[in-house]
Coordinates of C-alpha atoms in Angstrom, one line a residue:
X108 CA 0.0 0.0 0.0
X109 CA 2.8 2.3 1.0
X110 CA 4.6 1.4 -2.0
X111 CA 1.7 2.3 -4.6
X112 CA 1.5 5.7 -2.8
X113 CA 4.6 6.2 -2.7
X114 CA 4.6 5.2 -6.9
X115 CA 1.5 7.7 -7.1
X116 CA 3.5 10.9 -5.8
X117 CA 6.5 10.2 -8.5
X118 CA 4.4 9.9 -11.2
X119 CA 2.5 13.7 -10.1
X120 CA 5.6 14.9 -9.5
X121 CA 7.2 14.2 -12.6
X122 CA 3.8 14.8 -15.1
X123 CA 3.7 18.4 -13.3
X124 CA 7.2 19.7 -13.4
X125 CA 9.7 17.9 -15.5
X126 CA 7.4 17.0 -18.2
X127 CA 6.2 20.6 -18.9
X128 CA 10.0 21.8 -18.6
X129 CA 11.3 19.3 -21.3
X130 CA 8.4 20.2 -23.7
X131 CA 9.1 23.8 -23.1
X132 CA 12.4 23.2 -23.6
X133 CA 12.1 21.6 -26.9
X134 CA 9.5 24.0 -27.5
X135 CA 12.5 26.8 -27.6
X136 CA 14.8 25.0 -28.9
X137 CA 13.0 24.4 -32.3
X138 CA 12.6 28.2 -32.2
X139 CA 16.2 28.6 -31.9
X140 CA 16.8 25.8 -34.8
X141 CA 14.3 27.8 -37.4
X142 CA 15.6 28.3 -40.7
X143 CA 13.2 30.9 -41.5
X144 CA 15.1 34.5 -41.2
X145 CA 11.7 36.4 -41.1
X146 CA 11.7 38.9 -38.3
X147 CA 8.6 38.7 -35.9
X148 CA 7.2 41.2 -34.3
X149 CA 7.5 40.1 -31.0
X150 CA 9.4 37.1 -28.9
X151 CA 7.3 34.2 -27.7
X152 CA 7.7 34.8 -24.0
X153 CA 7.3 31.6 -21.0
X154 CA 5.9 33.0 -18.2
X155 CA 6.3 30.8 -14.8
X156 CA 3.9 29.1 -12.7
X157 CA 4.0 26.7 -10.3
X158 CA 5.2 23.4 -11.5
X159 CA 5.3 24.8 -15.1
X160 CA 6.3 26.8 -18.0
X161 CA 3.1 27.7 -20.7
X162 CA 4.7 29.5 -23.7
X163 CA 2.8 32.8 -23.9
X164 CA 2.1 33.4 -28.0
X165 CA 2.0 37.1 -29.3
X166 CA -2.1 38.7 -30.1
X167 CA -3.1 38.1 -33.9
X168 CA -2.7 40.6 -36.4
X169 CA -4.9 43.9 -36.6
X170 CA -4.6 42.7 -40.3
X171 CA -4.0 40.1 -42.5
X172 CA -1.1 41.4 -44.4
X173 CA 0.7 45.1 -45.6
X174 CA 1.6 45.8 -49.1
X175 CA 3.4 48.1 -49.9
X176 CA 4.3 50.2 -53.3
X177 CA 7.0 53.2 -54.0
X178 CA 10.3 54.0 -54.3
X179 CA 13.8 54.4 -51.9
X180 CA 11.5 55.7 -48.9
X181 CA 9.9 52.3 -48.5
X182 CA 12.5 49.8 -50.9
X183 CA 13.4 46.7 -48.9
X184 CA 15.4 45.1 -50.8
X185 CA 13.9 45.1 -54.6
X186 CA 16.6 47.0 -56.2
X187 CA 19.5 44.4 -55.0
X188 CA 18.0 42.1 -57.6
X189 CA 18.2 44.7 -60.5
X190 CA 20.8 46.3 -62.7
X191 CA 20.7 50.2 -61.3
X192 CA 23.2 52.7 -59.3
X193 CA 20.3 53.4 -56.9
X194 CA 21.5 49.7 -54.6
X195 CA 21.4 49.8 -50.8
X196 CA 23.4 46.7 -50.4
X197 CA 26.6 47.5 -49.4
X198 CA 27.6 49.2 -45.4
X199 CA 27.4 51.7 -43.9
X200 CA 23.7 50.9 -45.2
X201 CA 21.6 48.8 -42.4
X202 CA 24.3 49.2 -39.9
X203 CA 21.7 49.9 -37.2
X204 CA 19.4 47.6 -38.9
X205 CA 18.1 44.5 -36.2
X206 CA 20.2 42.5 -38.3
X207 CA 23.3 45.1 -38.5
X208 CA 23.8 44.7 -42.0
X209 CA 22.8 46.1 -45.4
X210 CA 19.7 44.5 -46.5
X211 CA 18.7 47.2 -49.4
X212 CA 16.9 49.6 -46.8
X213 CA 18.0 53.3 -47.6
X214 CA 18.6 54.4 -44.4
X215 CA 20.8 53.0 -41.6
X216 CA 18.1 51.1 -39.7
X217 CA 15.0 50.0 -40.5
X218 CA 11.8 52.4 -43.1
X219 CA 8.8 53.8 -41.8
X220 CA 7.1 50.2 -42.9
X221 CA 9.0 48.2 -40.7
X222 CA 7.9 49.8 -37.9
X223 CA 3.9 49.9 -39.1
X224 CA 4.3 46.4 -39.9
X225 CA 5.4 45.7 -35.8
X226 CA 2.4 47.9 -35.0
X227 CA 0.2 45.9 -37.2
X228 CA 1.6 42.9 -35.4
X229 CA 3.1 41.7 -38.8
X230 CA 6.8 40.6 -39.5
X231 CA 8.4 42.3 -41.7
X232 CA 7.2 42.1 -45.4
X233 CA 10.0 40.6 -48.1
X234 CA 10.5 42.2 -51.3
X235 CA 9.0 40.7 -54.0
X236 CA 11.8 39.9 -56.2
X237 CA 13.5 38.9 -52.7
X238 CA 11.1 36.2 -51.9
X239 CA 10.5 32.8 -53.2
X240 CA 7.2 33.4 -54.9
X241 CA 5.2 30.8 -52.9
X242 CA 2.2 32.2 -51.0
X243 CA 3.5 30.7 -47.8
X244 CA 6.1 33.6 -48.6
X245 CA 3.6 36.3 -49.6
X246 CA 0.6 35.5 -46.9
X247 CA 1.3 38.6 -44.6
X248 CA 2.4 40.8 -47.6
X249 CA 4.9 42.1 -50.3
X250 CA 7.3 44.9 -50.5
X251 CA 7.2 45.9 -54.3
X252 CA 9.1 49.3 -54.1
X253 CA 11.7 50.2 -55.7
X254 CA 14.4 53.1 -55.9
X255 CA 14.3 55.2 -58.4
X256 CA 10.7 54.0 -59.4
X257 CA 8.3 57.0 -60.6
X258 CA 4.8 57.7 -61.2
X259 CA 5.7 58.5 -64.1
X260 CA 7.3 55.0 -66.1
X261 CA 10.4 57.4 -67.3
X262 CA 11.5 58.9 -63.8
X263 CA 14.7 57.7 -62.7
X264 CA 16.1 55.8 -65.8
X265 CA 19.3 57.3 -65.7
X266 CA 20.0 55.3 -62.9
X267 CA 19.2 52.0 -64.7
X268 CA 16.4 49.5 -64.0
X269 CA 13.8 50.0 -61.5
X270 CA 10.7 48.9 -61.0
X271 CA 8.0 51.8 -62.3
X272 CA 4.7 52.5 -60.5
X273 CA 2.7 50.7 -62.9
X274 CA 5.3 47.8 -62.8
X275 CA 4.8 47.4 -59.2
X276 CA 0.8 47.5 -59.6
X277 CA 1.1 45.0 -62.2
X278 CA 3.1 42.6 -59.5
X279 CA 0.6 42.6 -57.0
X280 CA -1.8 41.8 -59.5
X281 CA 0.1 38.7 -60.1
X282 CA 0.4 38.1 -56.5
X283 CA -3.7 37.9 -56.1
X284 CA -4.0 35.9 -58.6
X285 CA -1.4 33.4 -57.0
X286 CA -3.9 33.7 -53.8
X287 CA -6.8 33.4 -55.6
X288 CA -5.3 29.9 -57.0
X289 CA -3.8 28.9 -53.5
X290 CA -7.4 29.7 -51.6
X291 CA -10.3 30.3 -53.6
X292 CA -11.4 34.0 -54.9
X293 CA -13.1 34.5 -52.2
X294 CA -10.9 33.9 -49.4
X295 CA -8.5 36.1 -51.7
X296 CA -10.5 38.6 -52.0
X297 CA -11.5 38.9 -48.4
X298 CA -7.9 38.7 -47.6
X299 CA -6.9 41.6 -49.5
X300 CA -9.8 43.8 -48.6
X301 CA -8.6 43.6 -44.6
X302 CA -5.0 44.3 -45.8
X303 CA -3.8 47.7 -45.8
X304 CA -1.4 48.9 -48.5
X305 CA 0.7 51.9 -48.5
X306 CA 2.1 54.0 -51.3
X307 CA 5.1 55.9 -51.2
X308 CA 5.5 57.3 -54.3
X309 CA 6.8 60.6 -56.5
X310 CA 10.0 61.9 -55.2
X311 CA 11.4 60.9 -58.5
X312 CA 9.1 62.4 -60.7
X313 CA 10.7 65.8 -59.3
X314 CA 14.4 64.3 -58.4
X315 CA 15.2 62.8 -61.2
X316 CA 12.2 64.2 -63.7
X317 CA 11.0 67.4 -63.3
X318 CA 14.1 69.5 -61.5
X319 CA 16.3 67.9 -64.4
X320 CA 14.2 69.2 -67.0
X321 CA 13.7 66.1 -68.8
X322 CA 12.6 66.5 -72.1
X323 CA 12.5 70.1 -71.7
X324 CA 9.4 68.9 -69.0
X325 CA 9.4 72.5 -67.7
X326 CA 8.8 74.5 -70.7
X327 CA 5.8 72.4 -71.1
X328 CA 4.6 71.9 -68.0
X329 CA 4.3 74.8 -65.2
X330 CA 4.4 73.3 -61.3
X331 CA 1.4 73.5 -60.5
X332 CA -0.3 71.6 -64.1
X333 CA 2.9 68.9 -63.5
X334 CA 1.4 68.6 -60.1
X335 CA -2.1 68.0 -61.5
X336 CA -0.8 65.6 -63.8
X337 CA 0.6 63.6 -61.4
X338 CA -2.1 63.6 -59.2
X339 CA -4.3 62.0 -61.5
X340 CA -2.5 59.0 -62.5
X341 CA -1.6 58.3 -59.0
X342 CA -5.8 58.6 -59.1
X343 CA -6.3 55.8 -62.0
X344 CA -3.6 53.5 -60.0
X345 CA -5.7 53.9 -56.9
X346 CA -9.0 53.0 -59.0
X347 CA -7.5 49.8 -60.2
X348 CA -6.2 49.0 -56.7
X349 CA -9.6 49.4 -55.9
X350 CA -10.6 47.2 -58.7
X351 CA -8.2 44.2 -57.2
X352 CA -9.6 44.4 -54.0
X353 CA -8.0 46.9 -52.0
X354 CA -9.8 48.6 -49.5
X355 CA -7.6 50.3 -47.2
X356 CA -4.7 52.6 -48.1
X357 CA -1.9 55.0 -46.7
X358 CA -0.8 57.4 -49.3
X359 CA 1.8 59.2 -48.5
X360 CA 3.0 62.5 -49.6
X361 CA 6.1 63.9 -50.4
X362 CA 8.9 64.8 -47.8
X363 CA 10.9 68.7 -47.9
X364 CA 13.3 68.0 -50.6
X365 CA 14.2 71.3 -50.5
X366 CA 15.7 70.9 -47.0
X367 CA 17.8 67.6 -48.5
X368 CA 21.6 68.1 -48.3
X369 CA 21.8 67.4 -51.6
X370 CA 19.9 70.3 -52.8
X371 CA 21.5 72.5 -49.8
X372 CA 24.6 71.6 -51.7
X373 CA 23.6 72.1 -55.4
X374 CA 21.6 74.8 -54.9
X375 CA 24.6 77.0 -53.0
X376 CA 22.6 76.9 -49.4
X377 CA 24.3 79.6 -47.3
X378 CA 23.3 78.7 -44.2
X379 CA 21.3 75.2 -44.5
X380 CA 18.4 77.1 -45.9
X381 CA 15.9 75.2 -47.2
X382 CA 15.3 75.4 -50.8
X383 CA 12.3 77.2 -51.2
X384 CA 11.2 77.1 -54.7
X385 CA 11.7 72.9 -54.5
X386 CA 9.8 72.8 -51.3
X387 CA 7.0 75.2 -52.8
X388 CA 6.0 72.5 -55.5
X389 CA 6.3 69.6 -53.0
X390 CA 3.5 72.3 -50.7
X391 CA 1.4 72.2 -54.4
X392 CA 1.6 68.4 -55.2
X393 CA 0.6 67.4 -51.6
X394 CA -2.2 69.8 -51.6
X395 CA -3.4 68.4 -55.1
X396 CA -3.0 64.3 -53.8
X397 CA -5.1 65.5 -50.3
X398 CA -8.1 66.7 -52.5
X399 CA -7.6 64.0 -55.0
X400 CA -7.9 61.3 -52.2
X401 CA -10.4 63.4 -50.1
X402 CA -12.6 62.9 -53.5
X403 CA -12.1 59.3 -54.2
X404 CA -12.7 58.0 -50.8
X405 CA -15.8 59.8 -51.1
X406 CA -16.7 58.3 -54.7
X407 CA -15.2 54.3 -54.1
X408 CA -17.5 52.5 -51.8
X409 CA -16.5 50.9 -48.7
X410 CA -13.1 51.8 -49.1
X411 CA -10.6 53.8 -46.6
X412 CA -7.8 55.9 -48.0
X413 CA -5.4 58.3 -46.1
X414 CA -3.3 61.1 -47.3
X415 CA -0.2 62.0 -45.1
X416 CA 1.4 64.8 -45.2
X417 CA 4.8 64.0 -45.0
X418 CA 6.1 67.3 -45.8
X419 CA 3.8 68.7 -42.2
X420 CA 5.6 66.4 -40.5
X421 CA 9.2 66.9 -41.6
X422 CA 8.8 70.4 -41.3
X423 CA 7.8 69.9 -37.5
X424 CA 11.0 67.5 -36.7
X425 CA 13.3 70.5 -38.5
X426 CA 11.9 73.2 -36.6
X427 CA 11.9 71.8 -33.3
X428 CA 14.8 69.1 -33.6
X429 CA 16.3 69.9 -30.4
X430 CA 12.9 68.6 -28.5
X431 CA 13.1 65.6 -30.9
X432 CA 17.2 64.9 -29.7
X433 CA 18.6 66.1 -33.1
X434 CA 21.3 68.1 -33.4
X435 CA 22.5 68.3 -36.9
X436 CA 19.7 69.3 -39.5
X437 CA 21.5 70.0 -42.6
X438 CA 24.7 67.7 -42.8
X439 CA 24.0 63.5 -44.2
X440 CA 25.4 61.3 -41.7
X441 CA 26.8 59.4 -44.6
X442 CA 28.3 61.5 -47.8
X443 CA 31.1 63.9 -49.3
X444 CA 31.0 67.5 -49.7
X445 CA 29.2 70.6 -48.6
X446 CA 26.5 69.1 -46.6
X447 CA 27.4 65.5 -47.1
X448 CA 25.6 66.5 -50.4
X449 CA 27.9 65.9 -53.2
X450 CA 28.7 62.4 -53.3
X451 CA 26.5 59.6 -52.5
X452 CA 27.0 57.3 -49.3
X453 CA 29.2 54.8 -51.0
X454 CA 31.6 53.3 -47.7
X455 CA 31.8 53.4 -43.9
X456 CA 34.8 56.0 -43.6
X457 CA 31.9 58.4 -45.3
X458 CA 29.4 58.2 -42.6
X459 CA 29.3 59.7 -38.8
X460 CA 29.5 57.9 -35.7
X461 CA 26.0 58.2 -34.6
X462 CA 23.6 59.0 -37.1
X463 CA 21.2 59.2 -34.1
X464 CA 21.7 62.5 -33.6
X465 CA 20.8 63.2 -37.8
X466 CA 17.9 64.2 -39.5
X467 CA 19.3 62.8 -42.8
X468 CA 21.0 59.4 -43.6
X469 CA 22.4 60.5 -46.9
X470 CA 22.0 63.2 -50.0
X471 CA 18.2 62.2 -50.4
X472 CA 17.1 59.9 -47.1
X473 CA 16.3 60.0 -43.5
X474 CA 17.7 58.3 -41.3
X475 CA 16.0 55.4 -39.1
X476 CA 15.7 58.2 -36.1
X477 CA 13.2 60.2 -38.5
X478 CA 11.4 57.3 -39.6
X479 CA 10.4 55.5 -36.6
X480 CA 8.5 59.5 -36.1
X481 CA 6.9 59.6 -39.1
X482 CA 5.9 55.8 -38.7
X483 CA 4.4 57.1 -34.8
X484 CA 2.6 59.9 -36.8
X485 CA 0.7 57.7 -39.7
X486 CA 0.0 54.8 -37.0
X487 CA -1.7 57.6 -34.5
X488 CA -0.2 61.0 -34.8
X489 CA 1.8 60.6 -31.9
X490 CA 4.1 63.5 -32.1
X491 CA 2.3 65.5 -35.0
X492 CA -1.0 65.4 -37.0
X493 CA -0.1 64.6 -40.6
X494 CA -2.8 62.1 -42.3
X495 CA -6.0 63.2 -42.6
X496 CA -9.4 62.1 -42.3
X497 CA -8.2 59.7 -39.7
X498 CA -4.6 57.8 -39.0
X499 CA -3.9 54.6 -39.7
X500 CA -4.9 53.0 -35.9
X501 CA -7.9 54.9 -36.4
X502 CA -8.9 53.1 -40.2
X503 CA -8.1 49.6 -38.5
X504 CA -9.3 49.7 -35.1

């Protein structure tokens, strides 16, 4: 009798401690053992208990996936696989990145998507020429941006091969039709509707388009009708988004280019005055993609579109740096020249110490600093009110 009791107690003993321990165990171990390099947005976390270990999983996603479209401001990785000066894979690029090296990201660390993607509860979205094509691969979303990309199909070619506007549309149509043969057209369709997709797009129509005077573009076109112009295609592409499913986007609008070392440096900037005649037709084209989207949320049912102002924003963090830790507002981190605007970032011994304490990563880009603050303003205008009708938390939630 004492001996069966004695046999009882081992066997609870062992099925309420060790037992839980080893599976745990195992449990993190197979984590550890992952081939899959996709950054999550959170750790799985084991909280104790008595006796045991239960693995504590991180909350579902507000949405099913995040596409994204545009250029340099939001390129992953795209351009790595393509035949083009505009290539973020080489250091001091992604230094501060989670993974301290260059994965194609223009900036040191990570692009405003990166974080929205953590705040969506999302890893981090793969470029779609970066990715293996299956939908296990695509399921919570595809970067398709690319530097040097354009609304218009021309911008940017003398930097070689990019991926235009209408390219990248024309991916992710290829991509739903994958999901509609994976799951049905209905689970595809519900998919992308809850997905939210956001569009950074148009610095190049002006960088590398309109400032250069393509095709003698200026003599033909004032500001204000090139803004128009541009406004309405971007208007069509949202229409045929619309017309693949997509229900909620982010459009964002263009940053102070004028204030972009680059400029501060061809331009003869005294001081680290801002260009003000570049900056006035960013001020136009914003206010022309505002009431374009204002009007075609109105017109497209049951869909949600944003405009953000990135330009409102930027302005904000360069008036008032010192409150936002910056200290240097007209120098790149990374560069040669006046400003750091002369020569692109093209080795380590170009770039500061601690681009921390910089507004701008390079001739053109922010660094990771800026973007984690413009990423806090789309997701709910935590340091400035920039997207209007509502922010991003607010379309989800």
């Amino acid at each position: 009798m004492e001996f069966s009791l004695l046999v009882s107690l081992i066997f609870i003993l062992i099925s309420t401690i060790f037992v839980p321990q080893l599976r745990a165990l195992e449990y993190t171990q197979g984590l550890g053992s992952s081939t899959n390099p996709t950054i999550l947005p959170s750790s799985v976390s084991v909280i104790p208990s008595i006796g045991t270990t239960i693995p504590q999983f991180p909350p579902p996603p507000l949405v099913p996936a995040l596409f994204v479209i545009g250029d340099s401001s939001v390129d992953s990785g795209t351009n790595n696989f393509l035949g083009t000066l505009a290539r973020a894979d080489r250091p001091p690029y992604g230094r501060d990145f989670d993974t301290h090296r260059p994965t194609g990201r223009f900036s040191n660390g990570r692009i405003p998507v990166d974080y929205l993607a953590l705040r969506l509860g999302l890893p981090f979205v793969p470029s779609y020429l970066g990715q293996s094509g299956s939908v296990e691969d695509m399921i919570h979303g595809v970067n398709y941006a690319s530097a040097g990309a354009g609304i218009i199909f021309t911008s940017g070619s003398e930097l070689g091969q990019r991926i235009s506007f209408t390219q990248q549309i024309q991916q992710f149509t290829d991509t739903f039709q994958k999901f509609m043969l994976s799951m049905g057209e209905q689970a595809a369709a519900d998919l992308i509707s809850n997905s939210v997709f956001y569009i950074s797009i148009g610095i190049n129509d002006y960088i590398h388009y309109y400032l250069r005077n393509v095709s003698n573009v200026q003599t033909l076109y004032q500001p204000w009708t090139f803004n128009q112009f541009l406004a309405s295609t971007v208007r069509q592409q949202l229409k045929n988004l619309y017309n693949l499913k997509a229900r909620k986007m982010v459009i964002m609008g263009l940053p102070p280019i004028g204030c972009a070392p680059h400029y501060l440096w061809q331009y003869g900037s005294q001081n680290g005055e801002c260009i003000e005649e570049i900056n006035d037709m960013v001020v136009e084209f914003n206010f022309a993609m505002r009431y374009t989207i204002e009007e075609l949320g109105r017109k497209l049912r049951n869909s949600s579109i944003i405009f953000c102002d990135v330009l409102e924003a930027s302005m904000d963090i360069l008036q008032n740096h010192d409150s936002y830790g910056f200290n240097v507002t007209t120098d790149a981190c990374c560069g040669w020249g006046k400003y750091k605007g002369w020569i692109m970032c093209l080795s380590p011994e170009m770039a500061c110490s601690n681009a921390s304490n910089y507004i701008w990563w390079d001739q053109f880009h922010p660094t990771d600093a800026v973007n984690a603050i413009i990423a806090g303003n789309v997701w709910n205008g935590r340091h400035s009110k920039m997207c209007y009708p509502r922010n991003l938390e607010d379309m989800i939630v």
